[in-house]
Amino acid sequence: MATATTHGARDHARAQAGTSTEAMPVVPAADWPSPPCAAGHLVWAETVAGGNYTHRVLARGTELRLTDLRGDACAHLVLYADGRPWERLNTADTVKVQWNAYLSKGRLLLSGQGRVLATLVDDTGGRHDALCGTSTLVRNTERYGDGAAGSPTPAGRELLTLAALKNGLEPRDLPPSVAFFQRVEVGDDGSLRFTGSAGPGASVTLRAEQDLIVLIANVPHPLDPRPQYTSTPLEVLAWRAAPTASADPFWNATPEGRRAFLNTAGFLAAKERS
């Protein structure tokens, strides 16, 4: 085999330079063919295959757009304040503080400290899931025969664990995630019903309100009833922008949201160095 020796393996690896696949990062991001922002502002451009994951550290003010290219992606998202991993996405507070079980344009992703991690500034799908979290090793093994990260049917938690480790985080640091594009409805009796895809081309855009560690796993929703592991590519684009300001309608949309923005602004002002 050509790769049976060190020199052969090196030559084989170098021969792959310049080749591409459907799902991979574009480096530099500026080479993305149709950026959604001003020239030179794109900082992250990637297509994440079904059953795969990605991660990145984003600066405050960065906007992150996720797009379900074919209608069967499901983006399981976890956020941390960069440098302060104990401040992380709190799905319970995100739901209860805003009096709403569904994520859509204008909703805030909150930390357990009552501060805003990200704002949903655009959304073409609506009613995304903040209740169910992601799939687990045990559940995927029961359903598909395996759920390990290296298997054909990896669980979301296993992939998010790998992404966390690559950012100096441990499994105990993983909170429940939110899920975009595959939706769930809450019945009058509190039961949860899977209602399916937001459709091919659906997208959400998040604005980072703090410096963030972003973890994403693209795997089937845990309530997806289909017997086959079904997950299609997810497009991830991020670009430099500005954080939400006090005159922005998102800041003042609700009393609870305004308080969360004030908590965030006060905290960030106190930690800034003159």
Rosetta silent file (secondary structure, phi, psi, omega in degrees, C-alpha in Angstrom):
SEQUENCE: MATATTHGARDHARAQAGTSTEAMPVVPAADWPSPPCAAGHLVWAETVAGGNYTHRVLARGTELRLTDLRGDACAHLVLYADGRPWERLNTADTVKVQWNAYLSKGRLLLSGQGRVLATLVDDTGGRHDALCGTSTLVRNTERYGDGAAGSPTPAGRELLTLAALKNGLEPRDLPPSVAFFQRVEVGDDGSLRFTGSAGPGASVTLRAEQDLIVLIANVPHPLDPRPQYTSTPLEVLAWRAAPTASADPFWNATPEGRRAFLNTAGFLAAKERS
SCORE:     score description
SCORE:     0.000 S_00000001
   1 L     0.000  147.233 -178.139    0.000    0.000    0.000 S_00000001
   2 L   -64.240  -25.602 -177.260    1.164    3.519   -0.732 S_00000001
   3 L   -98.946   12.722 -176.899    0.604    4.501    2.904 S_00000001
   4 L   -73.546  -17.381  178.169    2.441    1.505    4.413 S_00000001
   5 L  -117.496  163.475  178.953    5.564    3.599    5.025 S_00000001
   6 H   -60.818  -44.576 -179.664    6.035    7.009    6.630 S_00000001
   7 H   -64.577  -40.837  178.471    7.165    8.532    3.345 S_00000001
   8 H   -64.104  -41.568  178.384    4.232    6.965    1.513 S_00000001
   9 H   -63.679  -40.985  178.020    1.769    8.230    4.108 S_00000001
  10 H   -62.356  -46.752 -178.278    3.282   11.716    3.884 S_00000001
  11 H   -63.612  -38.524  178.090    3.074   11.773    0.086 S_00000001
  12 H   -64.128  -44.158 -179.656   -0.521   10.520    0.201 S_00000001
  13 H   -63.324  -43.757 -178.956   -1.502   13.186    2.731 S_00000001
  14 H   -67.167  -27.422  179.778    0.157   15.976    0.741 S_00000001
  15 H   -68.864  -16.674 -179.887   -1.573   14.828   -2.427 S_00000001
  16 L   -81.192   -9.597 -178.112   -4.904   15.706   -0.811 S_00000001
  17 L   -57.776  132.770  178.288   -4.014   19.418   -0.712 S_00000001
  18 L    88.833  -11.156  176.930   -6.534   21.472   -2.623 S_00000001
  19 L   -82.600  160.665 -178.684   -9.199   18.769   -2.718 S_00000001
  20 L  -142.993  159.999  174.344  -12.580   19.360   -1.129 S_00000001
  21 L  -125.659  171.836 -178.520  -15.659   17.509    0.037 S_00000001
  22 L   -61.937  -38.645 -175.926  -19.262   18.566    0.447 S_00000001
  23 L  -117.633  109.410  179.934  -18.910   18.989    4.213 S_00000001
  24 L  -171.661  161.711  173.341  -15.756   20.686    5.498 S_00000001
  25 E   -72.191  150.283  171.533  -14.448   24.028    6.802 S_00000001
  26 L  -104.468  118.850 -177.000  -13.390   26.666    4.307 S_00000001
  27 L  -128.230  122.462   -3.979  -10.038   28.152    5.329 S_00000001
  28 L   -72.550  158.659 -178.521   -9.648   31.070    5.105 S_00000001
  29 H   -60.154  -26.219 -179.941  -13.316   31.882    5.525 S_00000001
  30 H   -60.647  -17.619  178.695  -12.886   34.720    3.017 S_00000001
  31 H   -80.310   -3.764  177.255  -12.773   32.053    0.293 S_00000001
  32 L   -59.445  133.210 -169.344  -16.449   31.231    0.857 S_00000001
  33 L   -67.447  -28.266 -176.567  -18.090   31.865   -2.539 S_00000001
  34 L  -139.405   74.667 -177.597  -21.076   33.966   -1.419 S_00000001
  35 L   -64.918  143.866 -178.957  -20.494   35.676    1.945 S_00000001
  36 L   -88.759   18.276 -172.296  -23.591   37.190    3.623 S_00000001
  37 L  -145.032  179.269  178.645  -21.620   40.189    4.878 S_00000001
  38 L   -62.834  151.276 -179.121  -19.195   42.912    3.822 S_00000001
  39 L   -55.296  133.553  177.353  -15.961   41.778    2.213 S_00000001
  40 L    86.602   -3.683 -176.987  -13.372   40.679    4.774 S_00000001
  41 L   -94.130  -15.140 -177.679  -15.851   40.296    7.646 S_00000001
  42 E   -72.585  129.046 -176.603  -16.467   36.544    7.374 S_00000001
  43 E  -118.943  -11.005 -178.240  -14.611   34.655   10.139 S_00000001
  44 E  -151.487  124.938  178.632  -16.133   31.141   10.002 S_00000001
  45 E  -142.688  118.100 -173.804  -17.405   29.202    7.004 S_00000001
  46 E  -157.149  146.787  168.059  -18.136   25.499    7.254 S_00000001
  47 E  -113.335  121.493 -175.814  -20.530   22.795    6.157 S_00000001
  48 E  -100.278  120.876 -179.542  -21.050   20.213    8.912 S_00000001
  49 L   -66.037  156.535  171.126  -22.011   16.731    7.756 S_00000001
  50 L   -59.736  135.549 -177.254  -24.864   14.846    9.378 S_00000001
  51 L    78.989   23.452 -179.946  -23.516   12.979   12.393 S_00000001
  52 E  -133.134 -179.810 -175.745  -20.640   15.416   12.888 S_00000001
  53 E  -144.168  168.208  174.906  -19.779   18.409   15.043 S_00000001
  54 E  -153.116  170.302  179.985  -17.908   21.693   15.064 S_00000001
  55 E  -160.784  156.613  178.977  -16.802   24.377   17.515 S_00000001
  56 E  -165.455  154.577  169.962  -15.327   27.876   17.539 S_00000001
  57 E   -99.623  126.316 -177.501  -14.588   30.828   19.820 S_00000001
  58 E  -118.837  141.115  178.970  -16.428   33.947   18.629 S_00000001
  59 L   -75.874  153.007  175.514  -15.902   37.559   19.650 S_00000001
  60 L   -53.628  134.873 -179.355  -18.684   39.652   21.144 S_00000001
  61 L    94.420  -15.229  178.425  -20.817   41.125   18.387 S_00000001
  62 L   -64.591  141.208  174.163  -20.163   38.318   15.918 S_00000001
  63 E  -105.789  135.482 -174.939  -23.242   37.086   14.063 S_00000001
  64 E  -121.172  119.288  179.059  -23.602   33.343   13.493 S_00000001
  65 E  -110.867  127.455  175.669  -25.960   31.957   10.853 S_00000001
  66 E  -110.046  133.651 -178.122  -26.988   28.293   10.791 S_00000001
  67 E  -131.589  128.439  175.169  -28.784   26.943    7.721 S_00000001
  68 E   -84.584  102.201 -170.183  -30.484   23.579    7.236 S_00000001
  69 L   -68.138  -37.297 -172.897  -29.512   22.967    3.624 S_00000001
  70 L  -120.713   -4.539  176.943  -31.769   19.970    2.849 S_00000001
  71 L   101.609   -2.161  178.883  -34.353   19.880    5.616 S_00000001
  72 L  -126.769   22.389  169.557  -32.954   17.119    7.819 S_00000001
  73 L   -83.093  155.516  171.807  -30.238   18.922    9.762 S_00000001
  74 L  -145.182  109.667 -174.935  -30.667   19.484   13.481 S_00000001
  75 E   -91.975  107.611  176.585  -28.212   21.883   15.105 S_00000001
  76 E   -92.264  117.570 -167.534  -27.736   21.116   18.803 S_00000001
  77 E  -117.756  134.848  171.569  -26.083   24.210   20.272 S_00000001
  78 E  -128.442  140.148  179.770  -24.264   24.906   23.546 S_00000001
  79 E  -125.210  144.396  173.631  -22.737   28.279   24.487 S_00000001
  80 E  -132.870  147.962  167.580  -20.209   29.312   27.133 S_00000001
  81 E   -69.964  123.097 -176.936  -18.785   32.691   28.077 S_00000001
  82 L   -61.629  128.182 -178.525  -15.215   32.449   26.821 S_00000001
  83 L    87.003  -10.175  179.428  -12.813   32.225   29.763 S_00000001
  84 E  -136.097   69.314 -172.621  -15.672   31.651   32.213 S_00000001
  85 E   -64.170  -15.443  176.043  -17.068   28.194   31.397 S_00000001
  86 E   -71.529  -18.619  172.708  -19.170   28.186   34.557 S_00000001
  87 E   -95.658  106.414 -171.891  -21.272   30.856   32.798 S_00000001
  88 E  -143.685  170.360 -179.655  -23.004   28.805   30.133 S_00000001
  89 E   -52.954  131.221  175.922  -26.301   28.324   28.385 S_00000001
  90 L  -121.856  101.624 -175.366  -29.143   27.669   30.810 S_00000001
  91 H   -68.065  -33.869  179.331  -32.125   26.340   28.879 S_00000001
  92 H   -62.414  -47.318  178.728  -34.414   26.376   31.922 S_00000001
  93 H   -68.277  -36.177  177.937  -33.812   30.080   32.527 S_00000001
  94 H   -57.215  -39.951 -179.173  -33.992   30.803   28.788 S_00000001
  95 H   -78.286  -51.076 -169.607  -37.524   29.381   28.778 S_00000001
  96 H   -75.201  -35.865 -178.850  -38.910   30.535   32.107 S_00000001
  97 H   -65.726  -32.770 -177.089  -37.478   34.058   32.202 S_00000001
  98 L   -97.914    4.509  175.375  -38.978   34.821   28.779 S_00000001
  99 L    56.702   38.416 -176.686  -42.305   33.053   29.463 S_00000001
 100 L  -155.221  130.558 -177.550  -42.000   31.051   26.261 S_00000001
 101 L   -86.897   -7.201 -174.781  -41.098   27.440   25.513 S_00000001
 102 E  -116.874  143.812  177.625  -40.171   28.064   21.884 S_00000001
 103 E   -95.062  133.652  176.597  -37.171   29.800   20.348 S_00000001
 104 L  -159.563 -177.554 -176.835  -37.729   32.247   17.498 S_00000001
 105 L   -52.956  133.323  179.310  -36.646   35.695   16.342 S_00000001
 106 L    94.598  -15.282  178.414  -36.141   38.094   19.227 S_00000001
 107 L   -75.805  155.467 -179.269  -35.577   35.437   21.887 S_00000001
 108 E  -112.051  143.249  170.955  -32.452   35.508   24.024 S_00000001
 109 E   -97.451  115.460 -169.577  -30.197   32.623   25.003 S_00000001
 110 E  -105.532  151.560  172.120  -29.499   33.233   28.686 S_00000001
 111 E   -92.209  171.719  177.131  -26.871   32.045   31.129 S_00000001
 112 L   -70.734   -7.893  177.329  -27.564   30.940   34.680 S_00000001
 113 L   -92.976    7.721  179.090  -26.259   34.333   35.822 S_00000001
 114 L    75.852   21.297  179.737  -29.183   36.148   34.224 S_00000001
 115 L  -112.955  159.404 -178.011  -27.059   37.527   31.411 S_00000001
 116 E   -86.879  126.373  171.420  -27.479   37.338   27.640 S_00000001
 117 E   -90.950  -42.520 -178.726  -25.144   35.030   25.752 S_00000001
 118 E  -153.841  153.650  176.695  -26.771   35.458   22.343 S_00000001
 119 E  -114.769  135.155  173.152  -29.762   37.049   20.641 S_00000001
 120 E   -82.103  100.299 -173.852  -31.764   35.411   17.860 S_00000001
 121 E   -91.316  -15.510  176.698  -31.749   38.315   15.417 S_00000001
 122 E  -153.981  150.202 -175.590  -33.223   36.439   12.445 S_00000001
 123 E  -164.639  124.372  177.382  -35.157   33.222   11.945 S_00000001
 124 L  -106.617   -1.338 -177.065  -36.997   31.722    8.985 S_00000001
 125 L  -103.524  -54.771  177.219  -38.035   28.495   10.736 S_00000001
 126 L    81.034  152.996  174.313  -39.562   29.379   14.091 S_00000001
 127 L    56.683   48.079  177.842  -40.550   27.425   17.197 S_00000001
 128 E   -76.990  165.378 -166.198  -37.168   25.777   17.747 S_00000001
 129 E   -97.725  122.534  174.699  -36.686   23.414   20.678 S_00000001
 130 L  -115.910   15.885 -171.679  -35.289   24.450   24.068 S_00000001
 131 L  -112.393  -33.714 -165.842  -36.784   21.543   26.032 S_00000001
 132 L   -95.656  -15.346 -175.618  -35.465   18.157   24.906 S_00000001
 133 L    69.337 -155.879 -176.927  -31.684   18.509   24.797 S_00000001
 134 L  -116.829  179.197 -177.922  -29.718   16.192   22.533 S_00000001
 135 L   -77.751  159.188 -176.870  -29.380   12.431   22.037 S_00000001
 136 L  -122.118  164.431  179.386  -27.367   10.182   24.363 S_00000001
 137 H   -58.499  -47.768 -177.614  -25.149    7.129   24.003 S_00000001
 138 H   -62.841  -46.409 -177.472  -27.663    4.833   25.716 S_00000001
 139 H   -64.409  -45.021 -179.295  -30.624    6.092   23.692 S_00000001
 140 H   -67.173  -35.325  177.275  -28.828    5.871   20.333 S_00000001
 141 H   -63.955  -39.742  177.244  -27.528    2.404   21.136 S_00000001
 142 H   -64.992  -40.255 -173.241  -31.080    1.286   21.872 S_00000001
 143 H   -83.637  -43.863 -170.194  -32.457    2.852   18.696 S_00000001
 144 H  -115.501   -8.713 -178.845  -29.689    2.412   16.130 S_00000001
 145 L    99.899  -12.849  177.964  -27.313   -0.148   17.609 S_00000001
 146 L  -165.618  153.965  177.054  -24.559    2.322   18.518 S_00000001
 147 L  -142.714    8.619 -178.969  -24.133    5.884   19.728 S_00000001
 148 L   -66.234  155.725 -176.279  -20.378    6.263   20.102 S_00000001
 149 L   -59.422  -35.126 -177.910  -18.725    9.299   18.577 S_00000001
 150 L   -90.156    6.046 -177.259  -16.881    7.230   15.976 S_00000001
 151 L   -88.094  170.178  175.111  -19.887    5.157   14.951 S_00000001
 152 L   -70.535  -11.576 -177.096  -22.190    5.734   11.952 S_00000001
 153 L  -131.147   59.504 -174.270  -24.910    6.838   14.399 S_00000001
 154 L   -68.700  144.975  175.590  -23.206    9.089   16.969 S_00000001
 155 L   -80.697  149.876 -179.744  -25.169   10.648   19.809 S_00000001
 156 H   -60.900  -41.212 -178.510  -25.207   14.415   20.185 S_00000001
 157 H   -64.772  -35.565  178.445  -23.869   14.338   23.721 S_00000001
 158 H   -65.156  -40.012  179.729  -20.892   12.219   22.629 S_00000001
 159 H   -72.298  -40.349  177.585  -20.025   14.715   19.885 S_00000001
 160 H   -64.994  -32.015  175.597  -20.537   17.743   22.132 S_00000001
 161 H   -62.746  -42.913  177.272  -18.235   16.085   24.661 S_00000001
 162 H   -62.993  -44.137  178.848  -15.488   15.919   22.017 S_00000001
 163 H   -62.317  -40.090  178.588  -16.070   19.550   21.084 S_00000001
 164 H   -63.356  -45.540 -179.539  -15.953   20.533   24.755 S_00000001
 165 H   -58.292  -35.366 -179.723  -12.688   18.670   25.343 S_00000001
 166 L   -73.018   -5.956  175.284  -11.093   20.586   22.478 S_00000001
 167 L  -117.149   21.005  176.866  -11.897   23.788   24.377 S_00000001
 168 L    76.094   16.961 -179.101  -10.520   22.651   27.742 S_00000001
 169 L  -105.186  158.891 -178.404  -13.930   21.628   29.073 S_00000001
 170 L  -112.414  164.924  178.267  -14.982   18.364   30.680 S_00000001
 171 H   -53.136  -34.003 -179.596  -18.136   16.252   30.334 S_00000001
 172 H   -67.898  -15.734  179.089  -19.417   17.706   33.597 S_00000001
 173 H   -82.299   -7.256 -175.415  -19.325   21.156   31.938 S_00000001
 174 L   -81.762  115.954  173.371  -21.947   20.166   29.351 S_00000001
 175 L   -90.516  173.851  171.466  -25.381   21.680   30.030 S_00000001
 176 L   -58.722  143.949 -178.810  -28.557   20.800   28.101 S_00000001
 177 L   -98.375  166.211  166.811  -28.449   22.112   24.550 S_00000001
 178 E  -100.948  159.357 -177.145  -31.025   23.851   22.368 S_00000001
 179 E  -128.920  129.620  178.493  -31.950   22.382   18.980 S_00000001
 180 E  -107.457  140.140  169.287  -32.654   24.272   15.782 S_00000001
 181 L    94.108  -29.926  174.081  -34.698   23.125   12.748 S_00000001
 182 E  -108.055  117.778 -163.029  -36.371   19.953   14.069 S_00000001
 183 E  -103.887  157.155 -179.566  -39.301   21.116   16.131 S_00000001
 184 E  -132.580  140.786  178.706  -41.296   19.889   19.119 S_00000001
 185 E  -113.642  138.499  178.572  -44.745   20.944   20.298 S_00000001
 186 E   -94.669  122.660  179.248  -45.905   20.953   23.920 S_00000001
 187 L   -78.573  168.236  179.666  -49.402   19.572   24.423 S_00000001
 188 L   -60.718  -26.097  179.831  -51.944   20.892   26.901 S_00000001
 189 L   -91.823    6.301  179.352  -51.100   17.955   29.162 S_00000001
 190 L    89.363   -3.354  178.890  -47.374   18.736   29.057 S_00000001
 191 L   -72.569  157.121 -178.556  -46.514   15.956   26.623 S_00000001
 192 E  -110.920  132.217 -179.143  -43.982   16.583   23.852 S_00000001
 193 E  -125.583  124.999  177.540  -44.753   15.838   20.215 S_00000001
 194 E   -70.755  124.929 -177.782  -42.178   15.855   17.426 S_00000001
 195 E  -113.092   -0.614  169.060  -43.515   18.019   14.573 S_00000001
 196 E    91.799 -166.910 -167.803  -40.593   17.753   12.170 S_00000001
 197 E   -71.874  148.428  170.066  -38.459   19.942   10.010 S_00000001
 198 L   -75.934  -10.605  175.332  -38.660   23.681    9.506 S_00000001
 199 L   108.201  153.131  177.785  -37.905   22.879    5.849 S_00000001
 200 L   -57.337  135.718  178.925  -34.927   22.982    3.466 S_00000001
 201 L    87.262   -4.758  178.023  -33.147   26.315    3.562 S_00000001
 202 L   -62.519  143.841 -178.159  -34.440   27.350    6.999 S_00000001
 203 E  -143.388  156.041  170.829  -31.932   29.465    8.894 S_00000001
 204 E  -131.084  145.490  176.681  -31.341   31.184   12.227 S_00000001
 205 E  -122.999  124.273  179.273  -28.929   34.012   12.957 S_00000001
 206 E  -108.888  143.360  175.124  -27.526   34.510   16.456 S_00000001
 207 E  -111.325  123.705  179.819  -25.645   37.574   17.698 S_00000001
 208 E   -72.977  121.826  179.011  -22.968   36.974   20.326 S_00000001
 209 L   -97.674   -4.977  170.326  -23.514   39.353   23.253 S_00000001
 210 L  -142.023  167.547  168.964  -20.343   38.160   24.995 S_00000001
 211 L   -63.418  129.598 -169.294  -17.168   36.454   23.814 S_00000001
 212 E  -127.230  145.641  160.006  -18.418   32.890   23.353 S_00000001
 213 E   -94.739  125.790 -177.004  -17.304   29.297   23.026 S_00000001
 214 E  -113.851  124.654  174.457  -19.721   27.725   20.548 S_00000001
 215 E  -117.333  134.061 -179.775  -20.287   23.954   20.337 S_00000001
 216 E  -136.124  130.943  170.506  -22.550   22.449   17.648 S_00000001
 217 E  -119.102  130.883  179.847  -23.537   18.837   16.958 S_00000001
 218 E  -105.167   91.445 -176.556  -25.545   18.051   13.829 S_00000001
 219 L  -139.917  163.105  178.767  -27.464   14.878   14.729 S_00000001
 220 L   -58.661  146.507  175.752  -31.101   13.696   14.669 S_00000001
 221 L   -62.944  143.302 -177.573  -33.419   15.150   17.276 S_00000001
 222 L   -62.764  -20.856  177.794  -33.926   12.695   20.187 S_00000001
 223 L   -97.898    2.854  177.896  -37.687   12.590   19.517 S_00000001
 224 L   -60.176  118.820 -173.498  -37.331   12.021   15.766 S_00000001
 225 L   -82.299   -5.887 -175.905  -39.466    8.880   15.265 S_00000001
 226 L   -66.986  137.085 -176.098  -37.858    7.707   12.037 S_00000001
 227 L   -69.978  -24.328  179.586  -36.141    4.328   12.419 S_00000001
 228 L   -92.408  143.568  176.012  -33.175    5.358   10.282 S_00000001
 229 L   -68.326  108.167 -171.902  -30.505    7.777   11.524 S_00000001
 230 L  -119.392  112.674 -178.662  -31.386   10.799    9.374 S_00000001
 231 L  -154.905  123.057 -176.372  -29.157   13.869    9.386 S_00000001
 232 L  -114.702  171.235 -168.962  -28.167   16.072    6.444 S_00000001
 233 L   -61.515  147.081  178.150  -25.594   18.897    6.067 S_00000001
 234 E  -118.123  127.077  176.576  -25.668   22.063    8.159 S_00000001
 235 E   -91.791  133.188 -179.164  -24.151   25.313    6.893 S_00000001
 236 E  -125.300  118.312  177.083  -22.350   27.458    9.484 S_00000001
 237 E  -131.227  139.309  177.052  -21.305   31.040    8.695 S_00000001
 238 E  -139.475  145.076 -177.529  -20.143   33.772   11.095 S_00000001
 239 E  -145.904  155.325 -179.906  -19.073   37.330   10.496 S_00000001
 240 L   -68.397  133.651  177.393  -17.923   40.384   12.421 S_00000001
 241 L  -148.857 -148.209 -179.013  -20.718   42.731   13.448 S_00000001
 242 L  -131.221  146.811  177.154  -21.700   44.673   16.603 S_00000001
 243 L   -66.438  164.593  179.458  -23.404   43.625   19.844 S_00000001
 244 L   -65.903  131.614  179.914  -26.959   44.716   20.578 S_00000001
 245 L  -100.087  165.580 -173.464  -27.132   48.334   21.769 S_00000001
 246 L   -65.343  -21.485  178.712  -29.590   49.867   24.220 S_00000001
 247 L   -87.423   -4.799 -177.641  -31.562   51.569   21.427 S_00000001
 248 L   -72.535  137.953  178.247  -32.061   48.269   19.577 S_00000001
 249 L   -56.530  -31.306  178.632  -35.650   46.896   19.587 S_00000001
 250 L   -63.402  -36.026 -178.779  -34.318   43.511   20.752 S_00000001
 251 L   -62.364  -40.314 -171.934  -32.927   45.161   23.908 S_00000001
 252 L  -107.676   16.715 -175.316  -36.275   46.633   24.882 S_00000001
 253 L   -64.654  -36.153  179.200  -38.676   43.996   23.542 S_00000001
 254 L  -142.142  156.234  176.403  -39.677   42.777   27.033 S_00000001
 255 H   -60.451  -37.771 -179.145  -38.981   43.871   30.622 S_00000001
 256 H   -67.756  -41.669  178.123  -37.251   40.535   31.299 S_00000001
 257 H   -65.729  -40.158  179.189  -35.034   40.837   28.237 S_00000001
 258 H   -62.053  -41.156  178.852  -34.115   44.418   29.067 S_00000001
 259 H   -63.232  -41.009  179.178  -33.068   43.359   32.546 S_00000001
 260 H   -63.997  -40.277  176.886  -30.900   40.571   31.114 S_00000001
 261 H   -65.445  -40.398  177.972  -29.224   43.035   28.739 S_00000001
 262 H   -64.278  -41.438  175.699  -28.638   45.473   31.621 S_00000001
 263 H   -57.451  -43.136 -178.380  -27.122   42.660   33.708 S_00000001
 264 H   -66.665  -47.448 -178.825  -24.814   41.835   30.797 S_00000001
 265 H   -62.718  -41.698  179.236  -23.802   45.431   30.130 S_00000001
 266 H   -63.976  -42.078  178.794  -23.108   46.090   33.805 S_00000001
 267 H   -63.923  -46.794 -177.613  -20.979   42.991   34.142 S_00000001
 268 H   -66.776  -36.626  178.243  -18.949   43.689   31.018 S_00000001
 269 H   -64.820  -38.680 -177.784  -18.420   47.335   31.991 S_00000001
 270 H   -68.788  -28.102 -177.267  -17.136   46.347   35.433 S_00000001
 271 H   -93.091   -7.307  179.147  -14.572   43.924   33.998 S_00000001
 272 L   -71.855  143.887  176.246  -13.231   46.260   31.335 S_00000001
 273 L   -95.010  138.430 -179.364   -9.793   47.721   31.900 S_00000001
 274 L   -75.704    0.000    0.000   -9.335   51.429   31.416 S_00000001
